[in-house]
mmCIF file of C-alpha atoms in Angstrom:
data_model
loop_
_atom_site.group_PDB
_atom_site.id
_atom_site.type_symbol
_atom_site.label_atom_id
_atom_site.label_comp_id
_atom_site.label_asym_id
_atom_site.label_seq_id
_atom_site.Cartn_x
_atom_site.Cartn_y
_atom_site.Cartn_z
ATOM 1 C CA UNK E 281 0.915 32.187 -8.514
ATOM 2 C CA UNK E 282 4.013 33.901 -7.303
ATOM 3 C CA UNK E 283 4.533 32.793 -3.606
ATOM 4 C CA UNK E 284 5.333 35.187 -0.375
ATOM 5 C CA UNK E 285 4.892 34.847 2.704
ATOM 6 C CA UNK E 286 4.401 38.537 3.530
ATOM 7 C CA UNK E 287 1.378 38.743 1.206
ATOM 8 C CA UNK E 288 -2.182 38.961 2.065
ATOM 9 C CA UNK E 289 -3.657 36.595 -0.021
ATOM 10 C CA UNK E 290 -1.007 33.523 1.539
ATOM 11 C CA UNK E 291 -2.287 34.559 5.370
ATOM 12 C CA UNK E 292 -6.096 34.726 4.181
ATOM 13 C CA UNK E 293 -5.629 31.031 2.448
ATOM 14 C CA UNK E 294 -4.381 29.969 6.131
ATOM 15 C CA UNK E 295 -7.152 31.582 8.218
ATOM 16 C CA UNK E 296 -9.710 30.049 5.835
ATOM 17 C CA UNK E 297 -7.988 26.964 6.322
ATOM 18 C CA UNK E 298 -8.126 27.326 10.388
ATOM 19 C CA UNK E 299 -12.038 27.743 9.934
ATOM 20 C CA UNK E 300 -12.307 24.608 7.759
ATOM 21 C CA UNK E 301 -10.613 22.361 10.499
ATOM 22 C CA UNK E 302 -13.753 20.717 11.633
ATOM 23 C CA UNK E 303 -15.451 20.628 8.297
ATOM 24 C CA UNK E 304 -15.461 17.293 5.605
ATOM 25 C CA UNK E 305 -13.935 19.336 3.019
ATOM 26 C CA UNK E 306 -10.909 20.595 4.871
ATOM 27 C CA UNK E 307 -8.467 18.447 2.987
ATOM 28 C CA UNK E 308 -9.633 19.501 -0.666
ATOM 29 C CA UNK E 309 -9.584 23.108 0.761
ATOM 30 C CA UNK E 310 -6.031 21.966 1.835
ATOM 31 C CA UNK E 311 -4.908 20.617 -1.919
ATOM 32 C CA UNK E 312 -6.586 24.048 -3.410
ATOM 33 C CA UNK E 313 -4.225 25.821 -1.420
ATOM 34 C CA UNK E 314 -1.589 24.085 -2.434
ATOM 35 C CA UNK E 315 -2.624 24.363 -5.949
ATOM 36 C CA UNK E 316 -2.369 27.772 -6.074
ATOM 37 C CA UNK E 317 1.480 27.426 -6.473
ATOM 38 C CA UNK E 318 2.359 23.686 -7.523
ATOM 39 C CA UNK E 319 0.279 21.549 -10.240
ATOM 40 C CA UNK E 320 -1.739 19.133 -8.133
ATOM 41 C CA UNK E 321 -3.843 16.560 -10.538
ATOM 42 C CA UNK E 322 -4.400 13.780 -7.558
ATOM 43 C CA UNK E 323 -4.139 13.462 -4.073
ATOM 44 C CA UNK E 324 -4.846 11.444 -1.339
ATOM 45 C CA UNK E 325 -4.489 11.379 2.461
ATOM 46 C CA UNK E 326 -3.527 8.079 4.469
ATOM 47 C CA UNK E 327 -1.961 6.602 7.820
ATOM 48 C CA UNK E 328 1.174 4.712 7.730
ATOM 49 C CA UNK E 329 1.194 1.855 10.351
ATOM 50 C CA UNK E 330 3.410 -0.807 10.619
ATOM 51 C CA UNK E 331 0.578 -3.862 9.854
ATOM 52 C CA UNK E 332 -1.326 -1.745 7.292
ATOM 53 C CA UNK E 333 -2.397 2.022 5.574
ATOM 54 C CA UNK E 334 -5.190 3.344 6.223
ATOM 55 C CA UNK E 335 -7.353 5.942 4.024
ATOM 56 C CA UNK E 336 -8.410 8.800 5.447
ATOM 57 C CA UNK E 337 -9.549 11.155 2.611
ATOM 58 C CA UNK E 338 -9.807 10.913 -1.020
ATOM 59 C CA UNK E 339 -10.548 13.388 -3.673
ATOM 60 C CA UNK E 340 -14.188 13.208 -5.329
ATOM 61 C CA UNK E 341 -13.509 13.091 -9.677
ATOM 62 C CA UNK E 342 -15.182 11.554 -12.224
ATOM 63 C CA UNK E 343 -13.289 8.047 -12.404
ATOM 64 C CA UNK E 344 -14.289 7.427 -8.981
ATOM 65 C CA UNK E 345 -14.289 4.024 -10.002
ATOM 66 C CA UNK E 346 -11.161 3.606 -11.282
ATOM 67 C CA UNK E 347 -9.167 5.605 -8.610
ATOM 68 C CA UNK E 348 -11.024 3.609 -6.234
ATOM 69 C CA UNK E 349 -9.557 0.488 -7.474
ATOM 70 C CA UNK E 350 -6.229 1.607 -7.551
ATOM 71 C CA UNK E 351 -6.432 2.965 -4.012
ATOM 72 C CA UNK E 352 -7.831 -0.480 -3.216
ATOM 73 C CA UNK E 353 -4.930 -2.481 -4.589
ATOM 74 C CA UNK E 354 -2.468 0.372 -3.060
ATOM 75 C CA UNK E 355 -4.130 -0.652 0.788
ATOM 76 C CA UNK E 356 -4.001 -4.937 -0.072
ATOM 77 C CA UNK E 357 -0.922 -4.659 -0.676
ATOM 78 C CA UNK E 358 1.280 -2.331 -3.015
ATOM 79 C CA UNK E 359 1.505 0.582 -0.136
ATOM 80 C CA UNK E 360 4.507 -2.771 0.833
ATOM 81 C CA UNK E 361 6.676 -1.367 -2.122
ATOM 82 C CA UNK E 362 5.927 2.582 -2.095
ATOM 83 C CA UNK E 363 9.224 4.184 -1.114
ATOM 84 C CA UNK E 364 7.202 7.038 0.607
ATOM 85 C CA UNK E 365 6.189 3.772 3.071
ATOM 86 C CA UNK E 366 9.130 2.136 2.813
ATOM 87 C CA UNK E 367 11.248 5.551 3.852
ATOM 88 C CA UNK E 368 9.230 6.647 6.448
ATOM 89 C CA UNK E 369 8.645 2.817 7.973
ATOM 90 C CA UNK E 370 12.595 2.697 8.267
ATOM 91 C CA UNK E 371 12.535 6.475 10.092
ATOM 92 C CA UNK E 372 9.120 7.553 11.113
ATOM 93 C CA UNK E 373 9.595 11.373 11.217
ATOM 94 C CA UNK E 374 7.089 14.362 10.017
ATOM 95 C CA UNK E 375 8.379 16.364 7.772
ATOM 96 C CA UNK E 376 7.968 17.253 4.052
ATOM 97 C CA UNK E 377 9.502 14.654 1.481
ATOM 98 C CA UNK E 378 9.897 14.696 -2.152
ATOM 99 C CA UNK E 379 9.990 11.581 -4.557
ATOM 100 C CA UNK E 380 13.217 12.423 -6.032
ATOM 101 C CA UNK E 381 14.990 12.403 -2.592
ATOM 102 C CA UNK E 382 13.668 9.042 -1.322
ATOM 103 C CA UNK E 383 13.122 6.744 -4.444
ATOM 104 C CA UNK E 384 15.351 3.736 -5.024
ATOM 105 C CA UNK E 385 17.824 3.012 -7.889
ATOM 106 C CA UNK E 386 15.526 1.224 -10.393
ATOM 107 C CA UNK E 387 12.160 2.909 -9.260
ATOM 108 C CA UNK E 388 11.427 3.825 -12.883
ATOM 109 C CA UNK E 389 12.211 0.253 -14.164
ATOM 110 C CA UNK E 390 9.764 -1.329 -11.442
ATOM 111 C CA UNK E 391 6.190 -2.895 -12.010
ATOM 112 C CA UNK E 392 4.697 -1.259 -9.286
ATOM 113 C CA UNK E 393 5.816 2.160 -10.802
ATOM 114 C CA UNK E 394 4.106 0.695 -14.690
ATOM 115 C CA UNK E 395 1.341 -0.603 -13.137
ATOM 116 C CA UNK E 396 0.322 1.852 -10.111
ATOM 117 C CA UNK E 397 2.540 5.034 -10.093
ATOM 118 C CA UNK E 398 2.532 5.925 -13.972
ATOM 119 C CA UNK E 399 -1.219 5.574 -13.889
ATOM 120 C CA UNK E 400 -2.526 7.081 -10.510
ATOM 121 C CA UNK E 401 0.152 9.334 -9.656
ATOM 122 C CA UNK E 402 1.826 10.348 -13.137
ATOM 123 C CA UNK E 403 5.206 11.935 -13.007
ATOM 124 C CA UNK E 404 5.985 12.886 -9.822
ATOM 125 C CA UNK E 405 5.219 13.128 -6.043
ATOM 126 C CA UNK E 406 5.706 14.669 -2.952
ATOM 127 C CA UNK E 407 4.035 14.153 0.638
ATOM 128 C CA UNK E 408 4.019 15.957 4.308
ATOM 129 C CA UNK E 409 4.152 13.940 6.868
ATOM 130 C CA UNK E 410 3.203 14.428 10.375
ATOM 131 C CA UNK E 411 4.291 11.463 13.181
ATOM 132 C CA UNK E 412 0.633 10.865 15.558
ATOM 133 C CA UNK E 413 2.674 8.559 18.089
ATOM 134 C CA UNK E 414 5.224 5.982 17.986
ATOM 135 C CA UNK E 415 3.454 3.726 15.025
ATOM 136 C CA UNK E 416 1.026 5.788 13.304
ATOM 137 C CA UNK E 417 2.458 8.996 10.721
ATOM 138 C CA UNK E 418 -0.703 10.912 8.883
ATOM 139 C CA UNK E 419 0.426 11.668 5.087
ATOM 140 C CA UNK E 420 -1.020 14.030 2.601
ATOM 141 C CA UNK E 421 0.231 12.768 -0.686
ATOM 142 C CA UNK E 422 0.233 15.284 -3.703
ATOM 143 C CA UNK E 423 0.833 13.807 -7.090
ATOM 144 C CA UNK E 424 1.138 15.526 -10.575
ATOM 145 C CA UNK E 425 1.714 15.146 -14.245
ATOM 146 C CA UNK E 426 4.441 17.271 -14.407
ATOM 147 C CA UNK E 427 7.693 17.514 -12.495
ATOM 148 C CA UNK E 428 7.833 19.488 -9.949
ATOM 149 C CA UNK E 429 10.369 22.290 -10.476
ATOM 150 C CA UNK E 430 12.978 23.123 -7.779
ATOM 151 C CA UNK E 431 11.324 26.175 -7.003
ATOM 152 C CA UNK E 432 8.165 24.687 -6.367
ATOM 153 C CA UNK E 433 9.859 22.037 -4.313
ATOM 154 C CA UNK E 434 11.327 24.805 -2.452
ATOM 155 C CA UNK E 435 7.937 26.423 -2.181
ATOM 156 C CA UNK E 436 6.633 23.577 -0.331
ATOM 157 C CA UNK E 437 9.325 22.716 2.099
ATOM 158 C CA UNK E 438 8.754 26.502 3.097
ATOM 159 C CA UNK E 439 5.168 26.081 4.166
ATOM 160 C CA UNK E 440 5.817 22.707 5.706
ATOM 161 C CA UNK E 441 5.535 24.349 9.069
ATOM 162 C CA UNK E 442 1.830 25.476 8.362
ATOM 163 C CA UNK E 443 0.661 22.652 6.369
ATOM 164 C CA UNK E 444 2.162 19.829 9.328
ATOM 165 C CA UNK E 445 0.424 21.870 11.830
ATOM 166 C CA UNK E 446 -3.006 22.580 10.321
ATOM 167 C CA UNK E 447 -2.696 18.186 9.398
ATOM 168 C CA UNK E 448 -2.262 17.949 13.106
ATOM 169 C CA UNK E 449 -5.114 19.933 14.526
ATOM 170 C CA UNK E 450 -7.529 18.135 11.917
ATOM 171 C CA UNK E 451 -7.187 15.149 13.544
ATOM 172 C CA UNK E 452 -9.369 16.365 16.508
ATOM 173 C CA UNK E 453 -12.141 16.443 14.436
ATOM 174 C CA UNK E 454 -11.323 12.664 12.133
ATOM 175 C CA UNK E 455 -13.666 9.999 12.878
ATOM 176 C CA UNK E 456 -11.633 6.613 13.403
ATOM 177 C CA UNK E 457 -10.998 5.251 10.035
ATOM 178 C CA UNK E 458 -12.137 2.067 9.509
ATOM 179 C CA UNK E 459 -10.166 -1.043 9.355
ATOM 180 C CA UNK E 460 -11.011 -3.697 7.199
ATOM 181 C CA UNK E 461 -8.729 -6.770 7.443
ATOM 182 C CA UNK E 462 -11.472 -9.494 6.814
ATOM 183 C CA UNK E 463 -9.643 -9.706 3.232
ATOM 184 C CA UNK E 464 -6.319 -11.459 3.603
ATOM 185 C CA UNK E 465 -4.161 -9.098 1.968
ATOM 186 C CA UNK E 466 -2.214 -11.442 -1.841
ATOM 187 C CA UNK E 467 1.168 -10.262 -0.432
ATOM 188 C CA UNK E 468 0.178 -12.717 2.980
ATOM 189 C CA UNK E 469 -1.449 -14.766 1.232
ATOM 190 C CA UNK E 470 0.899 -16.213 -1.044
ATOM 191 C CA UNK E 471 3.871 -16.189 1.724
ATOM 192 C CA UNK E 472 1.185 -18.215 4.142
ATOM 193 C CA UNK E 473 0.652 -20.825 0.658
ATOM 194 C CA UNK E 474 4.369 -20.706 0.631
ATOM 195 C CA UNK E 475 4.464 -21.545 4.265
ATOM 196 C CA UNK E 476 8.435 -22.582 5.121
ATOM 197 C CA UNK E 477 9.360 -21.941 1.264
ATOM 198 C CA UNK E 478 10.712 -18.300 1.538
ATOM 199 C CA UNK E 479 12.641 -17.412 4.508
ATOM 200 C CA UNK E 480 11.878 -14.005 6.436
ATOM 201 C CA UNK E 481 15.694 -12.440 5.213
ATOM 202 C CA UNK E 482 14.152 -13.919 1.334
ATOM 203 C CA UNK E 483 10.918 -12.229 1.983
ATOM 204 C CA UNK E 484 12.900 -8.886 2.860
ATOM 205 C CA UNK E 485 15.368 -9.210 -0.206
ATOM 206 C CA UNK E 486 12.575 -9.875 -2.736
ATOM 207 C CA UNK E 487 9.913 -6.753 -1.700
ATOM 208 C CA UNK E 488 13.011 -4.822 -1.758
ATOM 209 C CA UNK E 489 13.994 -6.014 -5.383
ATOM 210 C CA UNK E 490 10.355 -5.195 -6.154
ATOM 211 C CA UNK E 491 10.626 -2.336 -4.858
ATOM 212 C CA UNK E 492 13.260 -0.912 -7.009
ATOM 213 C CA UNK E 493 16.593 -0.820 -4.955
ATOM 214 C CA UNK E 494 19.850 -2.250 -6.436
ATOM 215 C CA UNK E 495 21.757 -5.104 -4.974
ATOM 216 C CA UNK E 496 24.194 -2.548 -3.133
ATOM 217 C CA UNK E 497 21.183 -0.395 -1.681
ATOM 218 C CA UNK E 498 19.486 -3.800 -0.634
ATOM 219 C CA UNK E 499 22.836 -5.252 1.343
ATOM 220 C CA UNK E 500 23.029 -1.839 3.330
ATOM 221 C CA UNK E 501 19.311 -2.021 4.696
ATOM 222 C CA UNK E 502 19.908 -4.864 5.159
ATOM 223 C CA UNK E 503 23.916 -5.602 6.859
ATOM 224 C CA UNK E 504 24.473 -8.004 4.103
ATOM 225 C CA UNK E 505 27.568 -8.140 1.124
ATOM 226 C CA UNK E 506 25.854 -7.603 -2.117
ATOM 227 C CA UNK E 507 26.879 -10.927 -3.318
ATOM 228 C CA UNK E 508 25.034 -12.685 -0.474
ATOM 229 C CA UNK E 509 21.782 -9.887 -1.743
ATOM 230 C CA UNK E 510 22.555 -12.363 -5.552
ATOM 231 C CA UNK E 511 22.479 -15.629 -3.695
ATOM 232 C CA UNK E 512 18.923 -14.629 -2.308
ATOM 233 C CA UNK E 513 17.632 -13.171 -5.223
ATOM 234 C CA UNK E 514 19.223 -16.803 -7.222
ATOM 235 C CA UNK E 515 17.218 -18.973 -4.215
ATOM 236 C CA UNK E 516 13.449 -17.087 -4.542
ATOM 237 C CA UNK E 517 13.853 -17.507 -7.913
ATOM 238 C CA UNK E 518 14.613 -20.960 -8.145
ATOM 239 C CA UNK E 519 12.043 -21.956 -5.145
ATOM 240 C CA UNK E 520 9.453 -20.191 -6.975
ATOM 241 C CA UNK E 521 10.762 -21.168 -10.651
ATOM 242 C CA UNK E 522 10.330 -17.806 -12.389
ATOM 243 C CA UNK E 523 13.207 -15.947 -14.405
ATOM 244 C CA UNK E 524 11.985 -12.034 -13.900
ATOM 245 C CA UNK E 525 11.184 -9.343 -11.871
ATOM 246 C CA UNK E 526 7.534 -9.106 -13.650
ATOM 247 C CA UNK E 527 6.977 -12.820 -12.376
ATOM 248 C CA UNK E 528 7.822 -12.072 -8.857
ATOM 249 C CA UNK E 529 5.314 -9.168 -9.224
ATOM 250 C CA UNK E 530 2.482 -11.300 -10.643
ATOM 251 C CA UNK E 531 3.004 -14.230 -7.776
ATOM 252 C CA UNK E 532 2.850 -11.836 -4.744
ATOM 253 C CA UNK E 533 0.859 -8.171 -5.963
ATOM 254 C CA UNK E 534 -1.601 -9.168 -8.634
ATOM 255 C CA UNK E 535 -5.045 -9.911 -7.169
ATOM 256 C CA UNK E 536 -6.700 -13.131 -7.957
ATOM 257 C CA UNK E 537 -9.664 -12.766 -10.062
ATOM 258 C CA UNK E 538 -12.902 -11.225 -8.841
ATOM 259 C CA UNK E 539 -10.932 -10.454 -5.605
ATOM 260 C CA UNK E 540 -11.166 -6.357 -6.021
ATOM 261 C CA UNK E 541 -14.818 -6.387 -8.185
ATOM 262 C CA UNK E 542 -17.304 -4.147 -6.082
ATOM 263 C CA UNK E 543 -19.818 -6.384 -4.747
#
């Protein structure tokens, strides 16, 4: 649908929107909306913290099941390697962000996009953010199997303003979402088996290798010379005597068996 702000149909979506604040199916309301001028095939809405991600609202389809798991695996542990999580950890801000703007060098060539993004999220991805206090940022995460166009990109930057301030005033009505950490996440778990094996700055370099950022993008986050970024990436693999990316994935993100069955 053509999009203007001027037109009646845009200012009826909002004040149905307004009314839908303290009802359970505001955020699908939300996604139609949104739907009406982008191609949205899955979404979900979380909290970024610093110690963890919480859900807050998921879509209901017919491979509950499946989505379920991924979203499972995305909260133990792979949320560590999103850039979405990683970008907005390093600059908590609300706003509206755009895959394309945030992702990493290699972010295509990475494990978690094979093994999580291709499969949940597809081909692209954009979020609005809005900042709750000093830790805590509420996302709405829109994914599709096409790319978005410019134009649509444009499109949604210009309703930020609306869609940041409806998130906001839905939070009034959120129950506290739980928190589960009874379930060690395999990230922590294999650094606590590792125990004085892995340095912190080692533990930094690899999740950032994992994560998809080159050598040079890794030594600016972090204030070090790419060469000292090699002589890291030389040390975890040698301590944990494995030759490839796809290794380092499988040691630290790949749940044990029977560790993510439903009970």
């Amino acid at each position: 649908m053509p999009f203007d702000l001027q037109s009646l149909a845009w200012h009826r979506s909002i004040g149905k929107l307004i009314m839908q604040l303290d009802r359970p199916a505001f955020w699908s309301s939300l996604v139609r909306v949104l739907n009406e001028y982008v191609q949205i095939d899955n979404w979900v809405v979380l909290i970024f913290t610093n110690q963890q991600v919480e859900v807050v609202s998921l879509p209901e389809v017919a491979d509950a099941e499946e989505v379920n798991a991924f979203i499972h695996r995305y909260v133990k542990g792979l949320y560590l390697l999103d850039p979405f999580y990683i970008a907005n950890r390093e600059n908590p801000q609300s706003g509206f962000f755009h895959l394309l703007d945030i992702a990493p060098e290699y972010f295509l060539e990475t494990e978690y996009y094979h093994q999580y993004f291709a499969h949940y999220i597809s081909a692209d991805e954009a979020q609005y953010n809005v900042q709750l206090d000093a830790d805590r940022t509420l996302c709405i995460s829109i994914g599709s199997k096409a790319r978005f166009s410019q134009e649509q990109i444009t499109i949604l930057d210009l309703i930020k303003p609306w869609v940041t301030a409806l998130m906001h005033q839905r939070m009034a009505f959120e129950v506290d979402v739980e928190k589960d950490l009874s379930e060690t996440p395999p990230w922590q778990e294999t650094l606590t088996q590792l125990g004085a094996q892995i340095t912190t700055r080692e533990s930094d370099v690899l999740r950032l290798l994992l994560s998809g950022f080159s050598n040079k993008e890794i030594a600016g986050k972090l204030s070090l010379s790419a060469e000292t970024v090699k002589v890291h990436r030389r040390n975890i693999y040698a301590k944990l005597n494995i030759k490839s990316q796809s290794e380092l994935f499988a040691r630290f993100f790949v749940p044990k068996p029977d560790v993510f069955c439903s009970s």
